[in-house]
Coordinates of C-alpha atoms in Angstrom, one line a residue:
M1172 CA -7.8 19.3 -11.7
F1173 CA -7.0 17.0 -8.9
S1174 CA -9.7 14.9 -7.3
F1175 CA -9.0 15.5 -3.7
F1176 CA -11.0 13.6 -1.1
K1177 CA -10.7 13.2 2.6
K1178 CA -10.0 9.8 4.3
K1179 CA -11.7 9.7 7.7
P1180 CA -9.4 8.8 10.6
S1181 CA -10.2 5.8 12.7
A1182 CA -12.5 6.4 15.6
D1183 CA -9.9 5.6 18.2
A1184 CA -7.2 7.8 16.6
A1185 CA -5.5 9.9 19.2
P1186 CA -5.3 13.7 18.6
P1187 CA -1.9 15.0 17.6
A1188 CA 0.4 15.9 20.5
A1189 CA 1.1 19.5 21.2
A1190 CA 4.5 20.9 20.1
P1191 CA 7.2 21.0 22.8
A1192 CA 8.4 24.3 24.2
A1193 CA 10.6 26.5 22.0
T1194 CA 14.3 27.1 22.4
S1195 CA 17.0 29.0 20.6
A1196 CA 16.6 28.8 16.8
A1197 CA 20.2 29.7 15.9
A1198 CA 21.8 27.1 18.2
D1199 CA 19.4 24.4 17.0
R1200 CA 19.9 25.1 13.4
A1201 CA 23.7 25.1 13.8
A1202 CA 23.6 21.8 15.5
A1203 CA 21.3 20.3 12.9
T1204 CA 23.2 21.5 9.8
N1205 CA 26.4 20.1 11.2
D1206 CA 24.8 16.7 11.9
V1207 CA 25.8 16.9 15.6
A1208 CA 22.6 16.3 17.6
D1209 CA 18.8 16.3 17.3
A1210 CA 17.2 19.7 17.6
P1211 CA 14.0 20.7 19.4
S1212 CA 10.8 20.3 17.4
S1213 CA 9.4 23.8 17.4
E1214 CA 10.2 27.5 17.6
R1215 CA 8.5 30.7 18.8
Q1216 CA 6.9 32.5 15.9
G1217 CA 8.9 35.7 16.7
A1218 CA 12.2 33.9 16.1
F1219 CA 11.7 33.9 12.4
G1220 CA 12.2 37.6 11.5
W1221 CA 12.7 36.9 7.8
L1222 CA 9.6 34.6 7.5
N1223 CA 7.0 36.3 5.4
A1224 CA 3.9 35.5 7.5
D1225 CA 1.6 37.7 5.5
V1226 CA 2.1 36.2 2.0
G1227 CA -1.1 34.1 2.3
E1228 CA -3.1 37.1 3.5
L1229 CA -1.9 39.2 0.6
L1230 CA -2.3 36.6 -2.1
F1231 CA -4.7 33.8 -1.1
G1232 CA -6.8 35.1 1.7
K1233 CA -5.2 34.2 5.0
R1234 CA -7.6 33.2 7.8
T1235 CA -8.7 36.1 10.0
A1236 CA -6.5 36.3 13.0
D1237 CA -9.0 37.9 15.4
V1238 CA -11.4 35.0 15.2
A1239 CA -10.9 32.2 17.7
P1240 CA -10.3 28.9 15.8
A1241 CA -12.8 26.2 16.4
P1242 CA -11.6 23.0 18.1
T1243 CA -10.1 20.6 15.6
A1244 CA -10.3 16.9 15.4
A1245 CA -7.5 14.5 14.5
P1246 CA -6.2 15.5 11.0
N1247 CA -7.7 13.9 8.0
A1248 CA -5.6 12.4 5.2
V1249 CA -6.0 14.2 1.9
V1250 CA -5.2 12.2 -1.2
A1251 CA -4.3 13.4 -4.7
S1252 CA -6.3 10.6 -6.1
A1253 CA -5.2 8.5 -9.1
T1254 CA -8.5 6.6 -9.0
P1255 CA -12.1 7.9 -9.4
A1256 CA -13.5 9.2 -6.0
A1257 CA -16.1 11.5 -4.7
P1258 CA -14.2 14.8 -5.2
V1259 CA -14.0 17.7 -2.9
G1260 CA -13.7 20.5 -5.3
G1261 CA -12.4 18.0 -7.8
E1262 CA -12.3 17.7 -11.5
T1263 CA -15.2 17.4 -13.9
V1264 CA -15.5 15.0 -16.8
D1265 CA -14.9 17.9 -19.2
E1266 CA -11.8 19.0 -17.3
R1267 CA -10.3 15.5 -17.5
S1268 CA -11.3 15.1 -21.1
G1269 CA -9.6 18.4 -22.0
W1270 CA -6.4 17.3 -20.2
L1271 CA -6.5 14.0 -22.0
A1272 CA -6.7 15.7 -25.3
K1273 CA -3.5 17.6 -24.4
L1274 CA -1.7 14.4 -23.4
R1275 CA -2.7 12.7 -26.7
S1276 CA -1.5 15.8 -28.6
G1277 CA 1.8 15.8 -26.7
L1278 CA 2.4 12.1 -27.4
Q1279 CA 0.9 12.3 -31.0
R1280 CA 4.3 11.7 -32.7
T1281 CA 4.9 8.5 -30.7
G1282 CA 1.3 7.3 -30.9
S1283 CA 1.1 7.8 -34.6
T1284 CA 4.4 6.0 -35.2
I1285 CA 3.4 2.9 -33.2
A1286 CA -0.1 3.0 -34.7
S1287 CA 1.2 3.2 -38.2
A1288 CA 3.1 -0.1 -37.8
F1289 CA -0.3 -1.9 -37.4
V1290 CA -1.9 -0.3 -40.5
A1291 CA -2.7 -2.9 -43.1
A1292 CA -0.1 -5.2 -41.4
E1293 CA 0.0 -8.9 -41.0
I1294 CA 1.0 -10.6 -37.8
N1295 CA 4.6 -11.6 -38.8
E1296 CA 8.2 -10.8 -38.2
E1297 CA 8.0 -7.7 -40.2
L1298 CA 5.4 -6.3 -37.9
Y1299 CA 7.5 -7.0 -34.8
E1300 CA 10.5 -5.4 -36.5
D1301 CA 8.5 -2.2 -37.2
L1302 CA 7.3 -2.2 -33.6
E1303 CA 10.8 -2.6 -32.3
V1304 CA 11.9 0.5 -34.3
A1305 CA 8.9 2.5 -33.2
L1306 CA 9.4 1.6 -29.5
L1307 CA 13.1 2.4 -29.6
Q1308 CA 12.3 5.8 -31.2
A1309 CA 9.8 6.4 -28.5
D1310 CA 12.6 6.2 -25.9
A1311 CA 11.4 3.0 -24.4
G1312 CA 15.0 1.6 -24.3
A1313 CA 16.3 -1.8 -25.3
D1314 CA 15.1 -3.7 -22.2
A1315 CA 11.6 -2.4 -22.1
T1316 CA 11.3 -2.9 -25.9
I1317 CA 12.4 -6.5 -25.7
Y1318 CA 10.0 -7.1 -22.8
L1319 CA 7.0 -5.5 -24.6
L1320 CA 7.6 -7.4 -27.8
D1321 CA 8.1 -10.7 -26.0
Q1322 CA 4.9 -10.2 -24.1
L1323 CA 3.0 -9.3 -27.3
Q1324 CA 4.3 -12.3 -29.2
A1325 CA 3.3 -14.6 -26.4
R1326 CA -0.2 -13.3 -26.1
V1327 CA -0.7 -13.2 -29.8
T1328 CA 0.2 -16.9 -29.9
R1329 CA -1.8 -17.8 -26.9
T1330 CA -5.0 -16.0 -28.0
H1331 CA -4.6 -16.9 -31.7
V1332 CA -4.9 -13.3 -32.8
R1333 CA -4.6 -12.8 -36.6
D1334 CA -5.9 -9.2 -36.8
A1335 CA -3.4 -6.3 -36.5
A1336 CA -6.0 -4.1 -34.8
A1337 CA -6.5 -6.7 -32.1
A1338 CA -2.8 -7.0 -31.7
R1339 CA -2.6 -3.3 -31.2
K1340 CA -5.1 -3.5 -28.4
L1341 CA -3.0 -6.3 -26.8
L1342 CA 0.0 -4.0 -26.9
A1343 CA -1.9 -1.2 -25.2
A1344 CA -3.0 -3.7 -22.5
I1345 CA 0.5 -4.9 -22.0
V1346 CA 1.8 -1.3 -21.6
E1347 CA -1.0 -0.5 -19.2
E1348 CA -0.1 -3.6 -17.0
L1349 CA 3.5 -2.6 -17.0
L1350 CA 2.7 1.0 -15.9
Q1351 CA -0.1 0.0 -13.4
P1352 CA 2.3 -0.3 -10.4
L1353 CA 3.3 3.3 -10.9
E1354 CA -0.3 4.5 -10.4
R1355 CA -0.6 5.4 -6.8
P1356 CA -2.0 8.5 -5.0
L1357 CA 0.0 11.0 -3.1
V1358 CA -1.4 11.0 0.5
I1359 CA -1.4 14.2 2.5
G1360 CA -2.3 14.4 6.1
E1361 CA -1.0 11.1 7.7
H1362 CA 1.7 13.3 9.2
T1363 CA 1.4 16.9 10.4
P1364 CA 3.1 18.6 8.8
T1365 CA 3.6 16.4 5.8
V1366 CA 7.1 17.3 4.6
I1367 CA 7.8 17.0 0.9
M1368 CA 11.3 17.4 -0.5
V1369 CA 11.4 18.1 -4.3
V1370 CA 14.6 17.5 -6.3
G1371 CA 15.7 17.4 -9.9
V1372 CA 18.1 18.7 -12.4
N1373 CA 18.2 22.3 -13.6
G1374 CA 15.2 23.3 -15.7
A1375 CA 13.1 20.2 -15.1
G1376 CA 10.2 22.2 -13.8
K1377 CA 10.5 21.8 -10.0
T1378 CA 9.4 25.3 -9.0
T1379 CA 6.6 25.3 -11.5
S1380 CA 5.3 22.0 -10.3
I1381 CA 5.6 23.1 -6.6
G1382 CA 3.5 26.2 -7.3
K1383 CA 0.7 24.2 -9.0
L1384 CA 0.7 21.5 -6.2
A1385 CA 0.6 24.2 -3.6
R1386 CA -2.4 25.9 -5.2
H1387 CA -4.3 22.6 -5.3
L1388 CA -3.5 22.0 -1.6
L1389 CA -4.7 25.5 -0.8
D1390 CA -8.0 24.8 -2.6
S1391 CA -8.4 21.8 -0.3
Q1392 CA -8.1 24.0 2.8
Q1393 CA -4.5 22.9 3.5
D1394 CA -2.0 25.4 5.0
V1395 CA 1.2 25.2 3.0
L1396 CA 4.7 26.5 3.9
L1397 CA 7.2 26.6 1.1
A1398 CA 11.0 26.5 1.8
A1399 CA 13.0 28.3 -0.9
A1400 CA 16.2 26.2 -0.3
D1401 CA 17.6 27.2 -3.7
T1402 CA 19.2 30.1 -1.9
F1403 CA 21.9 31.0 -4.5
R1404 CA 19.6 31.4 -7.4
A1405 CA 18.4 34.9 -8.1
A1406 CA 14.7 35.5 -7.4
A1407 CA 14.0 31.9 -6.3
R1408 CA 11.6 33.0 -3.6
E1409 CA 9.9 35.4 -6.0
Q1410 CA 9.4 32.7 -8.6
L1411 CA 7.8 30.4 -6.0
L1412 CA 5.4 33.3 -5.2
A1413 CA 4.7 34.1 -8.8
W1414 CA 3.8 30.5 -9.7
A1415 CA 1.6 30.1 -6.7
E1416 CA -0.1 33.4 -7.5
R1417 CA -0.5 32.5 -11.2
A1418 CA -2.0 29.2 -10.3
G1419 CA -4.3 30.9 -7.9
T1420 CA -5.7 33.3 -10.4
A1421 CA -6.0 30.7 -13.2
D1422 CA -9.5 29.7 -12.1
P1423 CA -11.7 32.5 -10.7
A1424 CA -14.3 30.0 -9.4
R1425 CA -11.7 28.3 -7.3
V1426 CA -10.3 31.6 -6.0
A1427 CA -13.8 32.4 -4.7
R1428 CA -13.8 29.3 -2.5
A1429 CA -12.3 29.2 1.0
S1430 CA -8.7 28.1 0.9
G1431 CA -5.8 27.6 3.2
R1432 CA -2.9 29.9 3.6
I1433 CA 0.6 29.9 2.1
E1434 CA 3.8 31.2 3.6
I1435 CA 7.4 31.1 2.4
V1436 CA 10.7 30.7 4.2
S1437 CA 13.7 32.0 2.4
Q1438 CA 17.1 33.6 2.9
Q1439 CA 19.0 34.9 -0.1
G1440 CA 22.5 33.5 -0.1
G1441 CA 21.9 31.5 3.1
D1442 CA 22.8 27.9 3.9
P1443 CA 20.2 25.7 2.1
A1444 CA 20.2 23.2 4.9
G1445 CA 19.7 25.9 7.5
V1446 CA 16.8 27.4 5.5
T1447 CA 15.2 24.0 5.2
Y1448 CA 15.5 23.3 8.9
D1449 CA 13.9 26.7 9.8
A1450 CA 11.1 26.0 7.4
V1451 CA 10.3 22.6 8.9
V1452 CA 10.4 23.9 12.5
A1453 CA 8.3 26.9 11.4
G1454 CA 5.8 24.6 9.8
K1455 CA 5.4 22.7 13.1
A1456 CA 5.1 25.8 15.2
R1457 CA 2.6 27.5 12.9
G1458 CA 0.4 24.4 12.4
S1459 CA 1.1 24.0 8.7
D1460 CA -0.4 21.0 7.0
V1461 CA 2.3 20.7 4.4
V1462 CA 5.9 21.8 4.1
I1463 CA 7.3 21.7 0.6
V1464 CA 11.1 22.1 0.1
D1465 CA 12.2 23.5 -3.2
T1466 CA 15.9 22.5 -3.7
A1467 CA 18.5 23.7 -6.2
G1468 CA 18.9 21.9 -9.5
R1469 CA 21.5 19.2 -9.3
L1470 CA 23.2 17.1 -12.0
A1471 CA 23.3 13.5 -10.8
T1472 CA 26.9 13.2 -12.0
Q1473 CA 28.1 16.0 -9.7
I1474 CA 28.8 14.0 -6.5
H1475 CA 29.5 17.0 -4.2
L1476 CA 26.1 18.6 -5.2
M1477 CA 24.3 15.3 -4.5
E1478 CA 26.0 15.2 -1.1
E1479 CA 24.4 18.6 -0.4
L1480 CA 21.0 17.1 -1.1
K1481 CA 21.7 14.2 1.3
K1482 CA 22.6 16.8 3.9
I1483 CA 19.3 18.6 3.4
K1484 CA 17.5 15.3 3.8
R1485 CA 19.3 14.6 7.1
V1486 CA 18.6 18.0 8.4
I1487 CA 14.9 17.6 7.7
A1488 CA 14.9 14.4 9.7
K1489 CA 16.5 16.2 12.6
A1490 CA 13.8 18.9 12.5
E1491 CA 11.0 16.4 12.2
P1492 CA 11.8 12.7 13.0
G1493 CA 10.5 10.5 10.2
A1494 CA 10.6 13.3 7.6
P1495 CA 10.8 13.9 4.7
H1496 CA 7.7 11.9 4.2
E1497 CA 7.9 12.2 0.4
V1498 CA 11.0 12.8 -1.8
L1499 CA 9.8 13.7 -5.3
L1500 CA 12.0 13.8 -8.4
V1501 CA 10.8 16.1 -11.1
I1502 CA 11.8 14.9 -14.6
D1503 CA 11.6 16.7 -17.9
G1504 CA 9.8 14.4 -20.2
N1505 CA 11.9 15.6 -23.1
T1506 CA 15.1 14.1 -21.8
G1507 CA 14.5 10.6 -23.2
Q1508 CA 16.5 7.7 -21.8
N1509 CA 18.5 10.1 -19.7
A1510 CA 15.4 10.3 -17.5
L1511 CA 16.0 6.7 -16.4
A1512 CA 19.6 7.5 -15.5
Q1513 CA 18.4 10.5 -13.4
V1514 CA 15.9 8.3 -11.6
Q1515 CA 18.5 5.7 -10.8
A1516 CA 21.1 8.2 -9.6
F1517 CA 18.7 10.2 -7.4
D1518 CA 17.1 7.1 -6.0
G1519 CA 20.5 5.7 -5.1
A1520 CA 21.3 8.9 -3.2
L1521 CA 18.0 9.9 -1.7
D1522 CA 15.6 6.8 -1.8
L1523 CA 12.9 8.5 -3.8
T1524 CA 9.2 8.0 -3.0
G1525 CA 7.7 9.4 -6.2
L1526 CA 8.1 11.1 -9.6
V1527 CA 6.6 14.1 -11.4
I1528 CA 6.9 14.0 -15.2
T1529 CA 6.7 17.4 -16.8
K1530 CA 6.7 18.9 -20.3
L1531 CA 4.9 16.1 -22.1
D1532 CA 3.3 18.7 -24.3
G1533 CA 6.4 19.3 -26.4
T1534 CA 8.7 17.0 -28.2
A1535 CA 8.5 14.3 -25.4
K1536 CA 8.0 10.7 -26.6
G1537 CA 6.8 9.2 -23.4
G1538 CA 8.3 5.7 -23.9
V1539 CA 10.8 6.2 -21.1
L1540 CA 8.0 5.6 -18.6
A1541 CA 8.0 2.0 -19.8
A1542 CA 11.7 1.8 -19.1
I1543 CA 11.2 3.3 -15.6
A1544 CA 8.4 0.9 -14.8
L1545 CA 10.5 -2.1 -15.8
W1546 CA 13.5 -0.9 -13.8
S1547 CA 11.1 -0.1 -10.9
R1548 CA 10.4 -3.8 -10.5
S1549 CA 13.9 -4.2 -9.1
R1550 CA 13.0 -2.0 -6.1
V1551 CA 11.4 -3.3 -2.9
R1552 CA 8.5 -1.0 -3.8
P1553 CA 7.6 0.3 -7.2
L1554 CA 8.4 4.0 -7.7
P1555 CA 5.0 5.7 -8.3
V1556 CA 4.4 8.5 -10.8
Y1557 CA 2.2 10.9 -8.9
F1558 CA 1.7 13.6 -11.5
I1559 CA 2.3 14.3 -15.1
G1560 CA 2.3 17.8 -16.7
V1561 CA 1.3 18.8 -20.3
G1562 CA 1.6 22.6 -20.0
E1563 CA 2.0 25.6 -17.7
K1564 CA -1.6 26.1 -16.6
L1565 CA -2.9 24.8 -13.3
A1566 CA -5.1 22.3 -15.0
D1567 CA -2.2 20.9 -17.0
L1568 CA -0.7 19.1 -14.0
E1569 CA -2.7 15.9 -13.4
T1570 CA -2.7 12.6 -11.5
F1571 CA -1.1 9.8 -13.5
R1572 CA -3.4 7.0 -14.7
A1573 CA -1.8 4.0 -16.5
R1574 CA -4.7 3.3 -18.9
E1575 CA -4.9 6.8 -20.2
F1576 CA -1.1 7.0 -20.7
A1577 CA -1.0 3.6 -22.4
A1578 CA -3.8 4.6 -24.8
A1579 CA -2.1 7.9 -25.7
L1580 CA 1.3 6.2 -26.1
V1581 CA 0.2 3.3 -28.4
G1582 CA -2.1 5.7 -30.3

């Protein structure tokens, strides 16, 4: 499970300003989706006739409406931590160990191939050639493979290593150092609502990952609003609900705890940008902590579809200046070097802020993360990997840690 902890705001932090008065939703949405002018920042709750306000009550125990809410202080920042911290309903050592076993199992083919190159080997050109083949087979790509081998040779020479096992430890340390800049936590709560836009190609696992992330946020007493912006896919809204419900029933002990509420904004066949705009405005009006926008799958090579994503991002900024605060790309870990091409294309179009790597429990080789990390050095800021998934259960989506991944990759 995630290790969520709360970061206390500074003592002089000012309370959040109240939302301005509501105006016509239809006119504002039309203006926003046509990129004409900025729209007002909130709506009256009654203006959203198709917003399912009772989903949280039916599925996750919505807060009782007839109890007056207690005065709230300035919002705390909630972090999906990639480093050990005092957890609030966080993971146990056994939970993390079980997840690590799944990660090692998923990357077993790659790990065993790289590890076998060191078995009874001498430190010579033959070893480096075997490692080159193993790294290329692991989808590390030519650039990352050359970088890793150059670094390994330099350190072996500098430290006068003669033992293959010691050289293997050096390689694991080099991979960890390369991946370390990608290890960064996802912060929730610095903005209210925190707007997260989720993108990716078809079948990468966007909706699945959103459902798991939403459940973790609910367990941390965060109110979540989901925007089903994939409006032309059959049962998109129902799939979001099903995944959130499945995640919620996966751990009975967690269901018993107090949680936030979840609501969904959808409109079958509607304009994706319009649905997104309504969702962000509804999130502000209803006091949601997080708004997550589930977009339709897009091939990075289809320019007109990528333009639609750009439009959605602009509309979000009109509904909430400064948003989206996070633009996450979900990548299928089985796509190999094509994953790097996806990252480059989506980053060029949307200026990504983070990655979610899924399906590392199948035939994924994992080496592409080294290629992504090396490419990420060309950016102003490294592109973090917030989460990696090794299965369909709630506990199978975890925060990324460079040392764990490097150890599983090298074997």
